[in-house]
CSV table of C-alpha atoms in Angstrom, one decimal:
chain,number,residue,atom,x,y,z
A,1,PHE,CA,-0.4,-0.1,-0.1
A,2,THR,CA,3.5,1.9,0.2
A,3,SER,CA,4.4,1.5,-2.1
A,4,LYS,CA,1.1,2.4,-4.3
A,5,THR,CA,1.0,5.5,-2.4
A,6,LYS,CA,4.8,6.4,-3.2
A,7,THR,CA,3.7,5.6,-6.9
A,8,THR,CA,1.1,7.6,-7.4
A,9,GLU,CA,2.7,10.7,-5.7
A,10,LEU,CA,5.6,10.9,-8.7
A,11,PHE,CA,3.1,9.9,-11.9
A,12,HIS,CA,1.3,13.2,-10.1
A,13,GLU,CA,4.5,15.4,-9.7
A,14,MET,CA,5.7,14.6,-13.2
A,15,LYS,CA,2.2,14.9,-14.8
A,16,LEU,CA,2.5,18.4,-12.9
A,17,LEU,CA,5.9,18.9,-14.6
A,18,LEU,CA,4.3,18.1,-17.9
A,19,VAL,CA,1.4,21.1,-17.4
A,20,LEU,CA,4.9,23.2,-15.9
A,21,LEU,CA,6.9,22.9,-19.0
A,22,VAL,CA,3.9,22.6,-21.8
A,23,THR,CA,2.7,25.7,-20.4
A,24,SER,CA,5.7,27.9,-20.0
A,25,LEU,CA,6.8,27.4,-23.8
A,26,LEU,CA,3.3,27.9,-24.5
A,27,SER,CA,3.6,31.7,-23.1
A,28,SER,CA,7.0,32.3,-24.4
A,29,ALA,CA,5.9,31.4,-28.2
A,30,LEU,CA,2.4,33.5,-27.5
A,31,LEU,CA,5.0,36.0,-26.0
A,32,THR,CA,7.3,36.3,-29.2
A,33,THR,CA,4.4,36.3,-31.7
A,34,ASP,CA,2.4,39.2,-29.3
A,35,LYS,CA,6.1,41.3,-29.0
A,36,PRO,CA,8.6,40.7,-32.8
A,37,PRO,CA,12.2,41.9,-32.5
A,38,PHE,CA,11.1,44.6,-34.5
A,39,GLN,CA,8.3,46.8,-35.4
A,40,CYS,CA,8.5,48.7,-39.4
A,41,ASN,CA,6.7,52.1,-40.0
A,42,ASN,CA,6.9,53.7,-44.1
A,43,TYR,CA,6.1,57.0,-44.0
A,44,SER,CA,4.6,57.4,-47.5
A,45,ASN,CA,2.7,58.9,-49.3
A,46,ASN,CA,3.5,59.6,-53.4
A,47,ASN,CA,7.0,56.1,-54.8
A,48,ASN,CA,9.2,59.1,-55.2
A,49,GLU,CA,9.7,60.3,-52.1
A,50,GLY,CA,9.4,58.4,-48.2
A,51,ILE,CA,10.5,58.2,-44.4
A,52,TYR,CA,10.9,54.1,-43.3
A,53,THR,CA,11.4,53.3,-39.9
A,54,ILE,CA,12.8,50.4,-37.6
A,55,TYR,CA,11.8,50.3,-34.5
A,56,ASP,CA,14.6,47.6,-32.2
A,57,THR,CA,12.0,46.2,-29.3
A,58,ALA,CA,14.6,44.8,-27.3
A,59,ASN,CA,17.6,47.0,-27.3
A,60,GLY,CA,14.3,50.3,-27.3
A,61,ILE,CA,16.5,51.6,-30.7
A,62,LEU,CA,14.9,53.4,-33.4
A,63,HIS,CA,17.5,52.7,-36.9
A,64,VAL,CA,15.7,56.3,-38.8
A,65,ALA,CA,16.6,56.1,-43.3
A,66,SER,CA,15.0,59.3,-44.8
A,67,PHE,CA,14.7,59.7,-48.5
A,68,VAL,CA,12.9,62.6,-48.5
A,69,GLY,CA,15.7,65.3,-49.9
A,70,GLU,CA,19.5,63.9,-49.5
A,71,PRO,CA,19.4,60.1,-48.2
A,72,THR,CA,19.5,60.6,-44.1
A,73,PHE,CA,20.3,57.1,-42.2
A,74,LEU,CA,20.0,58.0,-38.3
A,75,ILE,CA,20.2,55.9,-34.5
A,76,TYR,CA,17.8,57.6,-32.3
A,77,SER,CA,17.2,56.2,-28.5
A,78,THR,CA,14.1,56.3,-26.5
A,79,PRO,CA,15.0,56.8,-23.5
A,80,ASN,CA,11.3,57.5,-21.9
A,81,GLY,CA,9.1,54.7,-23.3
A,82,THR,CA,6.3,57.3,-24.6
A,83,GLU,CA,7.9,58.6,-27.6
A,84,SER,CA,6.2,59.5,-30.6
A,85,LEU,CA,6.9,60.4,-34.4
A,86,ASN,CA,4.6,62.3,-36.2
A,87,ILE,CA,5.2,63.4,-40.5
A,88,ARG,CA,3.4,65.3,-41.8
A,89,TRP,CA,2.0,65.7,-45.5
A,90,ASN,CA,0.6,68.3,-47.7
A,91,ASP,CA,-1.5,66.0,-50.1
A,92,THR,CA,1.3,64.1,-51.6
A,93,LYS,CA,4.5,65.6,-50.8
A,94,PHE,CA,6.3,65.7,-47.5
A,95,GLU,CA,5.6,68.3,-45.6
A,96,SER,CA,8.0,68.2,-42.2
A,97,VAL,CA,9.2,65.5,-39.5
A,98,THR,CA,8.8,65.8,-35.9
A,99,LEU,CA,10.0,63.1,-33.4
A,100,SER,CA,9.7,63.8,-29.4
A,101,GLY,CA,11.7,61.8,-26.5
A,102,TYR,CA,14.1,59.9,-29.2
A,103,LYS,CA,17.5,60.8,-28.2
A,104,LEU,CA,19.5,61.5,-31.7
A,105,LEU,CA,22.5,58.6,-30.7
A,106,TYR,CA,24.4,59.0,-34.6
A,107,GLY,CA,24.0,58.7,-38.6
A,108,PHE,CA,24.9,60.9,-41.8
A,109,VAL,CA,23.6,62.6,-45.1
A,110,VAL,CA,24.4,61.5,-48.3
A,111,ARG,CA,25.6,64.4,-49.9
A,112,ASN,CA,27.2,63.6,-53.2
A,113,LEU,CA,28.4,61.1,-55.9
A,114,ILE,CA,31.3,63.4,-57.4
A,115,GLU,CA,33.3,61.8,-60.9
A,116,PHE,CA,37.0,63.3,-60.6
A,117,LYS,CA,40.2,63.1,-62.6
A,118,VAL,CA,42.4,60.6,-62.4
A,119,ALA,CA,45.8,62.5,-62.7
A,120,SER,CA,49.1,60.2,-63.7
A,121,ALA,CA,51.2,60.9,-60.6
A,122,GLY,CA,50.6,62.3,-57.2
A,123,ILE,CA,47.5,62.9,-55.0
A,124,HIS,CA,44.6,62.9,-56.9
A,125,PHE,CA,41.3,63.2,-55.4
A,126,ASP,CA,42.2,67.8,-54.8
A,127,LEU,CA,40.1,68.2,-51.2
A,128,GLY,CA,41.5,71.8,-51.6
A,129,LYS,CA,40.2,72.2,-55.5
A,130,PHE,CA,37.2,69.9,-54.7
A,131,VAL,CA,36.4,72.5,-51.7
A,132,THR,CA,37.3,75.9,-53.3
A,133,ASN,CA,37.6,75.5,-57.6
A,134,ARG,CA,35.4,72.8,-58.9
A,135,THR,CA,35.1,73.7,-62.5
A,136,GLY,CA,36.3,71.4,-64.9
A,137,SER,CA,36.9,68.3,-62.0
A,138,PHE,CA,34.6,67.5,-61.0
A,139,ASN,CA,31.4,66.4,-62.3
A,140,ILE,CA,28.9,65.9,-59.1
A,141,THR,CA,25.2,64.8,-59.2
A,142,SER,CA,23.6,66.0,-55.9
A,143,PHE,CA,21.4,63.6,-54.4
A,144,SER,CA,19.4,66.2,-53.5
A,145,ASN,CA,18.5,66.4,-56.8
A,146,LEU,CA,17.7,62.8,-58.2
A,147,LYS,CA,13.6,61.6,-57.9
A,148,TYR,CA,13.8,59.3,-56.2
A,149,ASN,CA,11.5,56.0,-58.1
A,150,ILE,CA,10.8,53.8,-54.8
A,151,THR,CA,10.4,50.1,-55.8
A,152,HIS,CA,10.3,48.1,-53.5
A,153,LEU,CA,7.8,49.6,-50.5
A,154,PRO,CA,7.0,46.6,-48.0
A,155,LEU,CA,10.3,46.7,-45.7
A,156,ASN,CA,10.7,43.4,-44.3
A,157,CYS,CA,10.4,42.6,-40.8
A,158,ASN,CA,11.1,38.5,-40.1
A,159,GLU,CA,11.7,37.1,-36.5
A,160,THR,CA,15.2,36.1,-37.7
A,161,GLY,CA,16.4,40.5,-36.9
A,162,ARG,CA,17.3,40.9,-40.1
A,163,ILE,CA,15.4,43.9,-42.0
A,164,ASN,CA,15.6,45.5,-45.6
A,165,ILE,CA,14.7,48.3,-47.3
A,166,SER,CA,16.4,48.9,-50.4
A,167,LEU,CA,15.1,51.8,-52.9
A,168,GLN,CA,15.8,53.1,-56.8
A,169,GLN,CA,17.1,56.3,-57.4
A,170,GLN,CA,17.2,58.0,-61.2
A,171,ASN,CA,18.3,60.7,-61.8
A,172,ILE,CA,16.2,62.5,-64.8
A,173,SER,CA,18.4,65.3,-65.3
A,174,SER,CA,19.9,65.7,-68.5
A,175,ASN,CA,22.9,64.7,-68.8
A,176,LEU,CA,22.9,60.8,-65.7
A,177,THR,CA,19.4,60.0,-67.2
A,178,GLN,CA,20.3,56.2,-66.7
A,179,LEU,CA,21.8,56.6,-63.5
A,180,ASP,CA,20.6,54.1,-61.1
A,181,ILE,CA,21.6,54.0,-57.0
A,182,LEU,CA,20.1,51.1,-55.1
A,183,PHE,CA,20.6,51.5,-51.0
A,184,SER,CA,19.7,48.7,-48.3
A,185,LEU,CA,19.6,49.5,-44.6
A,186,GLN,CA,19.6,45.5,-42.6
A,187,ALA,CA,19.0,46.7,-39.0
A,188,TYR,CA,20.3,43.9,-36.0
A,189,SER,CA,18.3,42.9,-32.1
A,190,THR,CA,21.7,40.0,-32.1
A,191,GLY,CA,25.3,39.5,-32.8
A,192,GLY,CA,27.0,37.3,-35.6
A,193,ARG,CA,28.4,37.6,-39.1
A,194,LEU,CA,26.8,38.2,-42.9
A,195,ASP,CA,26.8,35.9,-45.5
A,196,ASN,CA,28.0,37.1,-48.2
A,197,GLN,CA,31.3,39.5,-49.0
A,198,PRO,CA,32.0,42.0,-47.4
A,199,ARG,CA,31.5,39.6,-44.3
A,200,TYR,CA,31.2,42.0,-41.5
A,201,SER,CA,30.5,40.8,-38.3
A,202,TYR,CA,28.0,42.5,-36.6
A,203,ARG,CA,25.3,43.1,-33.0
A,204,GLY,CA,22.3,44.4,-31.3
A,205,ASN,CA,22.0,47.8,-31.7
A,206,ASN,CA,23.6,47.7,-34.8
A,207,SER,CA,22.8,48.5,-39.0
A,208,VAL,CA,24.3,47.4,-41.8
A,209,ILE,CA,24.6,49.7,-45.5
A,210,ASP,CA,25.2,49.2,-48.6
A,211,VAL,CA,25.3,51.4,-51.5
A,212,VAL,CA,25.3,50.3,-55.7
A,213,ILE,CA,26.1,52.9,-58.0
A,214,LYS,CA,24.8,51.3,-61.5
A,215,ASN,CA,25.0,52.5,-65.1
A,216,TYR,CA,27.1,56.3,-64.3
A,217,GLN,CA,27.6,58.1,-67.4
A,218,TYR,CA,31.2,58.8,-67.0
A,219,ASN,CA,31.4,62.6,-68.3
A,220,LEU,CA,35.5,63.8,-67.6
A,221,THR,CA,36.7,60.5,-69.8
A,222,THR,CA,38.1,61.4,-73.1
A,223,ALA,CA,40.9,61.2,-74.9
A,224,ALA,CA,43.9,62.9,-72.6
A,225,THR,CA,42.4,61.8,-69.8
A,226,PRO,CA,40.6,58.2,-70.5
A,227,ALA,CA,40.0,57.2,-67.1
A,228,SER,CA,38.0,58.5,-64.6
A,229,ARG,CA,37.1,57.4,-60.8
A,230,LEU,CA,34.3,58.3,-58.3
A,231,ALA,CA,33.7,59.2,-54.9
A,232,LEU,CA,31.1,59.3,-52.0
A,233,GLU,CA,31.1,62.6,-49.8
A,234,LEU,CA,29.2,62.4,-46.6
A,235,ASP,CA,28.2,64.8,-44.4
A,236,PHE,CA,27.8,62.6,-40.6
A,237,ILE,CA,26.0,64.3,-37.5
A,238,THR,CA,28.3,64.8,-34.1
A,239,LEU,CA,27.0,65.6,-31.2
A,240,ASN,CA,28.0,68.2,-28.4
A,241,ASN,CA,31.5,68.7,-29.3
A,242,SER,CA,32.3,65.7,-29.9
A,243,LYS,CA,34.7,65.9,-32.8
A,244,LEU,CA,35.2,62.6,-35.2
A,245,SER,CA,38.3,60.2,-34.2
A,246,PHE,CA,39.2,57.8,-37.6
A,247,THR,CA,41.0,54.5,-36.3
A,248,SER,CA,42.3,51.6,-38.6
A,249,LYS,CA,43.7,48.6,-37.6
A,250,LYS,CA,45.6,45.7,-38.9
A,251,ASN,CA,44.6,42.2,-38.8
A,252,ILE,CA,46.6,39.3,-39.7
A,253,ASP,CA,43.9,37.3,-41.5
A,254,ASP,CA,42.0,38.3,-44.5
A,255,GLU,CA,39.3,34.7,-43.8
A,256,PHE,CA,36.4,37.4,-43.6
A,257,THR,CA,37.0,39.8,-46.6
A,258,PRO,CA,40.1,37.6,-49.0
A,259,ALA,CA,42.7,40.2,-49.3
A,260,VAL,CA,41.5,42.4,-46.6
A,261,PHE,CA,44.1,43.5,-43.7
A,262,ILE,CA,42.3,46.3,-42.6
A,263,GLN,CA,39.3,47.3,-40.4
A,264,ASN,CA,38.5,51.3,-40.8
A,265,SER,CA,35.9,53.2,-38.5
A,266,LEU,CA,34.6,57.2,-37.8
A,267,SER,CA,33.7,57.1,-33.9
A,268,ILE,CA,32.5,59.9,-31.3
A,269,GLN,CA,31.9,60.3,-27.6
A,270,ARG,CA,33.9,56.4,-27.9
A,271,ASP,CA,30.7,54.1,-28.4
A,272,ARG,CA,29.1,55.4,-31.8
A,273,PHE,CA,30.9,54.8,-35.3
A,274,LEU,CA,30.7,54.3,-38.7
A,275,TYR,CA,33.3,51.0,-39.2
A,276,TRP,CA,33.8,49.6,-42.6
A,277,LYS,CA,36.2,47.6,-44.9
A,278,PRO,CA,38.5,49.5,-47.4
A,279,ILE,CA,36.8,47.9,-50.2
A,280,ALA,CA,34.5,48.3,-52.9
A,281,TYR,CA,33.3,45.4,-55.3
A,282,ALA,CA,32.9,46.5,-60.0
A,283,ASP,CA,30.8,43.9,-59.9
A,284,SER,CA,27.4,42.1,-58.4
A,285,ILE,CA,30.0,38.4,-57.9
A,286,ARG,CA,32.1,40.4,-55.4
A,287,THR,CA,35.5,38.7,-55.9
A,288,VAL,CA,38.9,39.6,-55.4
A,289,GLU,CA,39.4,39.8,-59.2
A,290,ASN,CA,36.6,43.0,-59.9
A,291,SER,CA,37.2,44.4,-56.1
A,292,MET,CA,39.2,48.1,-55.5
A,293,MET,CA,40.4,49.6,-52.5
A,294,VAL,CA,38.4,52.3,-51.0
A,295,THR,CA,39.9,55.5,-50.0
A,296,TYR,CA,39.0,57.9,-46.6
A,297,LEU,CA,40.1,62.2,-46.8
A,298,ASN,CA,37.8,64.1,-44.3
A,299,GLY,CA,36.7,67.9,-43.7
A,300,THR,CA,34.7,69.7,-41.2
A,301,TYR,CA,31.5,72.7,-42.3
A,302,ASN,CA,31.2,75.3,-39.9
A,303,ASN,CA,27.5,75.8,-39.9
A,304,THR,CA,25.3,73.0,-39.6
A,305,ARG,CA,21.6,74.1,-39.9
A,306,GLU,CA,22.4,74.9,-43.8
A,307,GLN,CA,23.9,71.7,-44.2
A,308,LEU,CA,20.9,69.9,-43.4
A,309,ASN,CA,18.7,72.3,-44.7
A,310,THR,CA,18.6,69.4,-48.1
A,311,THR,CA,17.4,66.7,-46.0
A,312,GLY,CA,13.9,66.3,-45.0
A,313,PHE,CA,14.9,66.0,-40.8
A,314,TYR,CA,16.0,69.3,-41.3
A,315,HIS,CA,13.5,70.4,-39.0
A,316,SER,CA,13.9,67.9,-36.4
A,317,LEU,CA,18.0,67.6,-36.8
A,318,GLN,CA,18.7,71.3,-35.8
A,319,ASN,CA,16.4,71.2,-32.8
A,320,SER,CA,19.1,68.1,-31.5
A,321,ILE,CA,22.3,69.3,-33.3
A,322,ASN,CA,25.1,71.5,-30.1
A,323,SER,CA,27.9,70.7,-33.5
A,324,THR,CA,28.8,71.1,-36.8
A,325,LEU,CA,28.5,68.3,-39.6
A,326,GLU,CA,31.8,66.1,-41.1
A,327,ARG,CA,32.6,65.9,-43.9
A,328,SER,CA,34.3,62.7,-45.1
A,329,PHE,CA,34.5,61.2,-48.6
A,330,PHE,CA,34.8,57.8,-49.6
A,331,ILE,CA,36.3,56.6,-52.8
A,332,PHE,CA,37.6,54.1,-55.1
A,333,GLY,CA,40.1,53.1,-56.7
A,334,THR,CA,42.7,52.9,-57.7
A,335,ASP,CA,45.3,54.4,-60.7
A,336,GLY,CA,46.0,52.6,-63.3
A,337,ASP,CA,43.7,48.9,-62.1
A,338,SER,CA,40.9,47.2,-64.6
A,339,THR,CA,37.5,48.8,-61.9
A,340,LEU,CA,37.4,52.2,-63.3
A,341,ASN,CA,35.4,53.6,-65.3
A,342,THR,CA,33.4,51.1,-64.1
A,343,ASP,CA,29.1,50.7,-64.0
A,344,TYR,CA,29.0,49.2,-61.2
A,345,LEU,CA,29.5,50.1,-57.5
A,346,TYR,CA,28.9,48.1,-54.1
A,347,PHE,CA,30.0,49.5,-51.0
A,348,ARG,CA,29.5,48.5,-47.2
A,349,MET,CA,29.3,50.6,-44.2
A,350,GLU,CA,27.9,49.6,-40.3
A,351,LEU,CA,26.9,52.3,-37.6
A,352,GLY,CA,26.3,51.5,-34.6
A,353,LEU,CA,26.4,52.6,-30.8
A,354,GLY,CA,29.6,50.5,-29.1
A,355,VAL,CA,32.7,49.3,-30.2
A,356,PRO,CA,33.6,49.4,-33.7
A,357,PRO,CA,33.2,45.0,-34.4
A,358,THR,CA,36.9,43.1,-35.0
A,359,ASP,CA,37.6,40.4,-37.4
A,360,SER,CA,38.9,37.7,-34.6
A,361,ILE,CA,40.9,34.2,-35.9
A,362,SER,CA,39.2,32.4,-37.9
A,363,LEU,CA,38.4,28.5,-37.2
A,364,PRO,CA,41.2,27.5,-41.1
A,365,LEU,CA,43.9,30.6,-39.6
A,366,ILE,CA,44.2,28.9,-35.8
A,367,ILE,CA,44.0,25.1,-37.4
A,368,ALA,CA,46.9,26.3,-40.2
A,369,ILE,CA,48.9,27.8,-36.9
A,370,GLY,CA,48.4,25.4,-35.1
A,371,VAL,CA,49.8,22.4,-37.9
A,372,GLY,CA,52.7,24.7,-38.9
A,373,PHE,CA,53.7,24.9,-34.9
A,374,GLY,CA,52.5,21.4,-34.2
A,375,LEU,CA,55.0,19.8,-37.1
A,376,PRO,CA,58.3,20.4,-36.5
A,377,VAL,CA,57.4,19.9,-32.7
A,378,PHE,CA,55.7,16.8,-33.3
A,379,GLY,CA,58.9,15.3,-35.0
A,380,LEU,CA,61.6,17.5,-32.9
A,381,ILE,CA,59.3,15.4,-30.0
A,382,LEU,CA,59.7,12.3,-32.6
A,383,GLY,CA,63.0,13.1,-32.8
A,384,ILE,CA,64.1,13.7,-29.7
A,385,ILE,CA,62.0,10.2,-28.9
A,386,GLY,CA,64.0,8.0,-31.5
A,387,LEU,CA,67.2,9.7,-30.1
A,388,CYS,CA,66.9,8.5,-26.3
A,389,PHE,CA,65.9,4.6,-28.3
A,390,PHE,CA,69.4,4.6,-30.1
A,391,LEU,CA,71.1,5.6,-27.4
A,392,ALA,CA,69.5,3.6,-24.9
A,393,TYR,CA,70.0,-0.1,-27.6
A,394,LYS,CA,73.6,1.2,-27.6
A,395,CYS,CA,74.2,1.4,-24.6
A,396,CYS,CA,73.0,-2.4,-23.3
A,397,PHE,CA,73.9,-3.5,-26.8
A,398,ARG,CA,77.7,-2.4,-25.3
A,399,LYS,CA,77.0,-4.1,-22.4
A,400,ARG,CA,76.1,-7.4,-24.2
A,401,THR,CA,79.7,-6.8,-26.2
A,402,SER,CA,81.7,-6.6,-23.1
A,403,ASN,CA,79.7,-9.6,-20.8
A,404,ALA,CA,80.0,-12.1,-24.2
A,405,ARG,CA,84.6,-10.4,-24.3
A,406,TYR,CA,85.4,-11.8,-21.6
A,407,VAL,CA,84.7,-16.2,-19.5
A,408,MET,CA,85.6,-16.7,-16.6
A,409,ILE,CA,88.6,-20.1,-16.1
A,410,ASN,CA,88.5,-22.1,-13.2
């Protein structure tokens, strides 16, 4: 009777544990369903302008991609949980955007696509000339003059923590009728590494921004100047009089991005950064053969408000910023390489919070180092063991020989 009672109690306890386990699994599934990792919104009244927001529910971060005026990429925090975003449209035309409660952390504005002549020697992008006298040496396509043709309006919010925003721009000016520029933004709430080249690592609070330029028609190419190059001009929004800090680090492993041993970043206040590797590609199939080097140059503006008036976030940003915009140039290609005058250009950046990512030593390199150092050491150990056995054998052989040579005589 006692044994039967204990068995019954044990059975009821197992049933209770099973019920609790099923309940916890169902509740976690319901919580995941009720609160996805991202909340995406598209604010657009036409196919020519759009503002996209991606809210990271786990980290309380708002990622913004604005394609009203010049492309603007921003990161906001939500410290109070009572934030509001209001965008006003006049019929189908954008009028203003107002953010309440959000704290601007970092961001940048894409200003110009610049074509410039390739010189025969010396520095090839003359920053001083670009600022003071651009005539003849530069062909500038301002993003504020581009008409957007938004071809991928739906946002792809999913459970994996990856969101894509893709827009296409077509220039309607007289000299560049076929220019296509594609932007892609992916936000992340957890850490990982990208699958395609260049394979950046990322963490929560980070967003990866891809820029693709297609069908650019070069205007400075002549018989005397058979090649020209492209550059992107960006303005970084710095806060509280903080200055951009440029850092370039070398690594010994190119497993994640072949032929690239350098990682660059622009940081402010040590916890906000733009990260990139100095490589771009001249083909959608990204290989070392169609890659090109990316060079970084920087400068500074003095008047923040005037420089922001061509962005959709002008009224919001001018009230948030207590500093200047810092201008930066990303220059694509080097003299004499096969990627000059390419009709395709791909470049990737990573915008985020915290410390910029770094590439650790990959497993194949660790194995190679282990084999490289291990085999000689293993061979040395085998040699020492073999020598010890040989010496021991010689010693024993001599003793046996000496014992056999002399015989005791009675």
